[in-house]
Coordinates of C-alpha atoms in Angstrom, one line a residue:
G1 CA -7.4 -3.1 -16.4
P2 CA -4.4 -5.5 -15.6
S3 CA -4.9 -7.4 -18.8
N4 CA -4.0 -4.3 -20.7
W5 CA -1.2 -3.4 -19.4
N6 CA 1.4 -4.9 -21.5
N7 CA 1.5 -1.5 -23.3
W8 CA 4.0 -0.8 -20.6
S9 CA 6.8 -3.3 -21.0
T10 CA 7.9 -3.2 -17.6
C11 CA 5.0 -4.6 -16.4
G12 CA 5.9 -8.0 -17.9
G13 CA 9.3 -7.2 -15.9
Q14 CA 10.8 -10.2 -13.4
R15 CA 10.8 -8.0 -10.6
Q16 CA 6.8 -7.1 -10.3
S17 CA 4.6 -6.8 -7.3
P18 CA 2.4 -7.9 -5.7
I19 CA 3.3 -11.6 -4.6
D20 CA 2.2 -13.9 -2.5
I21 CA 4.2 -14.4 0.6
N22 CA 4.7 -18.2 1.4
S23 CA 5.9 -18.2 5.0
G24 CA 7.4 -21.6 4.5
L25 CA 9.8 -19.9 1.6
V26 CA 11.1 -16.8 3.5
T27 CA 14.4 -16.6 4.4
M28 CA 15.4 -15.7 8.1
A29 CA 17.5 -12.1 8.3
D30 CA 18.4 -9.7 11.0
M31 CA 17.7 -6.4 8.8
G32 CA 17.7 -4.5 12.3
Q33 CA 14.4 -2.2 13.5
L34 CA 13.2 0.7 11.4
F35 CA 12.8 3.9 12.7
F36 CA 10.4 6.4 11.8
T37 CA 10.4 10.1 12.0
N38 CA 7.2 12.4 12.5
Y39 CA 5.0 9.5 12.0
E40 CA 3.1 10.0 15.1
N41 CA 2.6 13.8 14.8
P42 CA -0.4 15.5 12.8
A43 CA -0.2 15.5 9.0
I44 CA -2.1 17.3 6.3
C45 CA -3.1 15.0 3.7
D46 CA -4.6 16.2 0.4
V47 CA -7.2 13.7 -0.5
T48 CA -8.0 12.5 -4.1
N49 CA -10.6 10.1 -5.6
N50 CA -8.3 9.5 -8.8
G51 CA -10.5 7.0 -10.2
H52 CA -8.6 3.9 -9.3
T53 CA -7.9 4.3 -5.6
V54 CA -8.1 7.0 -2.9
Q55 CA -4.7 8.7 -2.2
F56 CA -3.7 11.3 0.4
D57 CA -0.7 13.2 -0.5
I58 CA 1.4 14.7 2.0
S59 CA 4.0 17.6 1.4
A60 CA 3.3 20.0 4.1
N61 CA 4.7 17.4 6.8
I62 CA 8.1 15.6 6.4
M63 CA 7.9 12.1 7.7
T64 CA 10.9 9.8 7.0
M65 CA 11.8 6.1 7.7
Y66 CA 15.2 4.5 7.6
G67 CA 17.2 1.4 9.1
G68 CA 15.8 -1.8 9.0
G69 CA 18.2 -2.7 6.2
L70 CA 17.6 0.5 3.8
N71 CA 20.8 2.4 2.5
G72 CA 19.4 5.8 3.1
V73 CA 16.4 7.9 4.3
Y74 CA 12.9 7.6 2.8
Q75 CA 10.2 10.2 2.9
V76 CA 6.6 9.8 2.7
A77 CA 5.0 10.9 -0.3
Q78 CA 1.4 9.6 -0.2
F79 CA -0.5 6.6 1.0
H80 CA -3.2 4.8 -0.5
F81 CA -5.5 2.1 -0.6
H82 CA -6.6 -1.5 -2.5
W83 CA -10.1 -2.9 -1.9
G84 CA -12.5 -5.8 -2.9
A85 CA -15.8 -6.0 -3.5
N86 CA -16.6 -8.2 -0.4
D87 CA -14.3 -9.0 2.7
T88 CA -12.9 -12.3 1.0
I89 CA -10.2 -10.3 -1.6
G90 CA -8.7 -6.7 -1.5
S91 CA -5.3 -7.0 -1.0
E92 CA -2.6 -7.0 -3.8
H93 CA -0.2 -9.1 -1.7
T94 CA -1.6 -12.6 -0.1
V95 CA 0.1 -14.6 2.6
N96 CA 0.0 -18.3 2.0
G97 CA -2.5 -17.9 -0.7
R98 CA -5.1 -16.0 1.4
S99 CA -6.4 -12.4 0.6
F100 CA -7.0 -9.8 2.8
P101 CA -10.3 -7.2 2.5
L102 CA -7.9 -4.0 2.5
E103 CA -4.1 -3.4 1.9
I104 CA -2.5 0.1 2.4
H105 CA 0.3 1.4 0.8
V106 CA 2.4 4.3 2.4
V107 CA 4.9 5.3 -0.8
H108 CA 8.4 6.7 0.2
Y109 CA 11.1 8.3 -2.0
K110 CA 14.5 8.1 -1.0
Q111 CA 15.4 11.5 -0.1
S112 CA 18.9 12.1 -2.0
Y113 CA 17.2 11.6 -5.4
G114 CA 15.1 14.6 -4.5
S115 CA 11.6 14.1 -5.7
L116 CA 9.4 11.0 -6.0
A117 CA 9.5 11.6 -9.7
D118 CA 13.1 11.2 -9.8
A119 CA 13.2 8.7 -7.3
A120 CA 10.8 6.3 -9.2
T121 CA 13.5 5.7 -12.1
Q122 CA 16.1 4.3 -9.5
P123 CA 16.3 0.6 -8.7
D124 CA 16.4 1.6 -4.8
G125 CA 14.0 4.9 -5.4
L126 CA 10.9 4.1 -3.5
A127 CA 10.1 2.3 -0.3
V128 CA 6.9 0.9 0.2
L129 CA 5.2 0.2 3.6
A130 CA 2.5 -1.9 3.1
A131 CA -0.3 -3.7 5.7
L132 CA -2.9 -6.0 4.9
F133 CA -6.4 -5.3 7.2
D134 CA -8.3 -8.4 8.9
I135 CA -11.9 -8.2 9.7
S136 CA -12.6 -7.5 13.1
V137 CA -16.4 -7.5 14.9
S138 CA -16.2 -3.9 16.6
D139 CA -15.0 -1.0 14.5
N140 CA -11.3 0.1 14.5
P141 CA -12.1 4.0 15.9
A142 CA -8.7 4.9 14.6
F143 CA -10.1 5.1 11.1
N144 CA -13.2 7.0 11.4
G145 CA -12.2 10.5 10.5
L146 CA -10.4 9.1 7.3
L147 CA -13.5 7.0 6.4
T148 CA -15.7 10.4 7.1
T149 CA -13.5 11.7 4.3
L150 CA -13.7 9.4 1.9
E151 CA -17.7 10.6 1.8
K152 CA -16.5 14.2 0.5
V153 CA -14.5 12.5 -2.5
R154 CA -16.9 10.1 -4.2
N155 CA -16.4 10.9 -7.3
P156 CA -13.6 10.8 -9.7
K157 CA -11.7 13.9 -9.2
E158 CA -13.3 15.0 -6.1
T159 CA -10.7 16.1 -3.8
T160 CA -10.5 17.4 -0.2
Q161 CA -8.2 18.0 2.6
Y162 CA -8.0 16.1 5.5
T163 CA -5.4 16.2 8.6
I164 CA -4.7 12.5 9.8
A165 CA -3.8 13.0 14.3
S166 CA -1.0 10.2 13.0
L167 CA 0.0 8.5 10.3
G168 CA 1.2 5.7 13.3
S169 CA -2.5 5.8 14.8
I170 CA -3.5 3.6 11.3
L171 CA -0.6 1.5 11.0
P172 CA 0.6 -1.7 12.9
S173 CA 3.7 -2.4 14.3
Y174 CA 6.7 -2.9 12.1
N175 CA 9.0 -4.9 14.8
G176 CA 8.1 -8.2 12.4
Y177 CA 8.0 -7.8 8.4
Y178 CA 8.8 -9.2 5.5
R179 CA 10.9 -7.4 2.9
Y180 CA 11.5 -8.3 -1.2
L181 CA 12.4 -6.5 -3.9
G182 CA 9.5 -5.4 -6.4
S183 CA 7.9 -2.3 -8.3
L184 CA 4.9 -0.2 -8.3
T185 CA 1.4 -2.2 -9.1
T186 CA -0.1 0.0 -11.4
P187 CA 1.5 1.4 -14.9
P188 CA 4.5 2.2 -15.3
C189 CA 5.2 -0.9 -12.9
S190 CA 8.5 0.7 -12.1
E191 CA 11.0 -1.9 -10.8
S192 CA 12.1 0.8 -8.2
V193 CA 10.2 -0.5 -5.0
I194 CA 11.9 -2.0 -1.6
W195 CA 8.9 -3.7 -0.1
T196 CA 8.1 -3.8 3.6
I197 CA 5.1 -5.6 5.0
S198 CA 4.1 -6.0 8.6
S199 CA 3.7 -9.3 9.8
Q200 CA 0.8 -8.1 12.0
S201 CA -2.4 -7.1 10.3
I202 CA -4.6 -4.0 11.3
P203 CA -8.2 -4.7 12.3
I204 CA -11.4 -3.0 10.4
S205 CA -14.7 -3.9 10.7
S206 CA -17.4 -4.8 7.8
Y207 CA -19.0 -1.9 8.4
Q208 CA -16.3 0.2 8.0
M209 CA -15.0 -1.5 4.7
Q210 CA -18.6 -0.4 3.0
A211 CA -17.0 3.1 3.0
F212 CA -14.4 2.1 0.5
R213 CA -17.0 0.5 -1.3
R214 CA -19.1 3.7 -1.5
L215 CA -16.5 5.3 -4.0
I216 CA -17.4 5.8 -7.8
S217 CA -14.4 4.8 -9.9
S218 CA -13.7 6.1 -13.7
E219 CA -14.6 3.0 -15.7
I220 CA -17.7 3.2 -17.1
D221 CA -20.6 -0.2 -18.2
S222 CA -21.9 -0.9 -21.5
N223 CA -24.4 1.3 -20.2
G224 CA -22.8 4.3 -19.5
Q225 CA -22.9 4.2 -16.1
Y226 CA -19.8 4.6 -13.5
L227 CA -18.8 1.7 -11.7
S228 CA -18.1 1.0 -8.2
L229 CA -14.7 1.4 -7.2
V230 CA -13.8 -2.0 -5.7
N231 CA -11.2 -5.0 -6.8
N232 CA -8.7 -2.5 -7.5
F233 CA -6.0 -5.0 -7.0
R234 CA -3.4 -6.1 -9.2
P235 CA -2.9 -10.1 -9.2
V236 CA 0.1 -11.6 -7.6
Q237 CA 3.1 -11.9 -10.0
N238 CA 5.8 -14.6 -10.7
L239 CA 8.8 -14.5 -8.2
Y240 CA 11.2 -15.3 -10.7
G241 CA 13.9 -16.3 -8.0
R242 CA 13.4 -13.3 -5.9
R243 CA 14.0 -13.8 -2.0
I244 CA 11.6 -13.1 0.6
L245 CA 13.5 -12.1 3.8
T246 CA 11.5 -11.9 6.8
N247 CA 12.8 -11.0 10.7
V248 CA 9.7 -13.1 11.9
V249 CA 10.9 -15.6 14.4
G250 CA 10.1 -19.6 13.7
Q251 CA 9.3 -18.7 9.7
G252 CA 11.2 -20.1 6.8
K253 CA 14.3 -21.8 6.1

């Protein structure tokens, strides 16, 4: 778990993720609008339970993000989730100290670097689009197909294919967002990520959240039983003087 990640020296660096977003400490900045291409079209996903999250790899469809203060065009490689054992915990990023039950990370790499692996070694190589989920009374219908797909990858190393109707349909608006420079939240904790976190949350019901908690992790308890895949989030890291920028009016200094 997170405690023995110091085997990777970068995990102890000063540009680590996730962080707490303190709305009183953010800096107002007009970074401009983010633009998305192909986000509204269907995308073929190779879905894997990798033992510590469920990951949706996208290779057949080219979807990109640019603008919003990003220098270059960033292409979607995969998206995955972080969640908790109950509705009060689960997200990696927190807002004013508050955790959310679920967080989505859409991982992009800078096209000019050619591949995810090559981009991950560059300080501006990756751009992760993140969003936090809030519990709603009613189900979020945009997630029905995705949650059904989780049943097919209940166990570690299981894979399936899923065509998402549109990535945009499961994401919030990015008219308002937070931006900071950080890292991957799992080893090797590469300090190569430009983070963009929507100021708007995504609704999901408690019932829908259970679909994530039914997944099985690759970790084994003292009796040799595989543990439920829950609480797969890294604790918030020290800012070390980094600035968090936002274009959300009326916040910060």
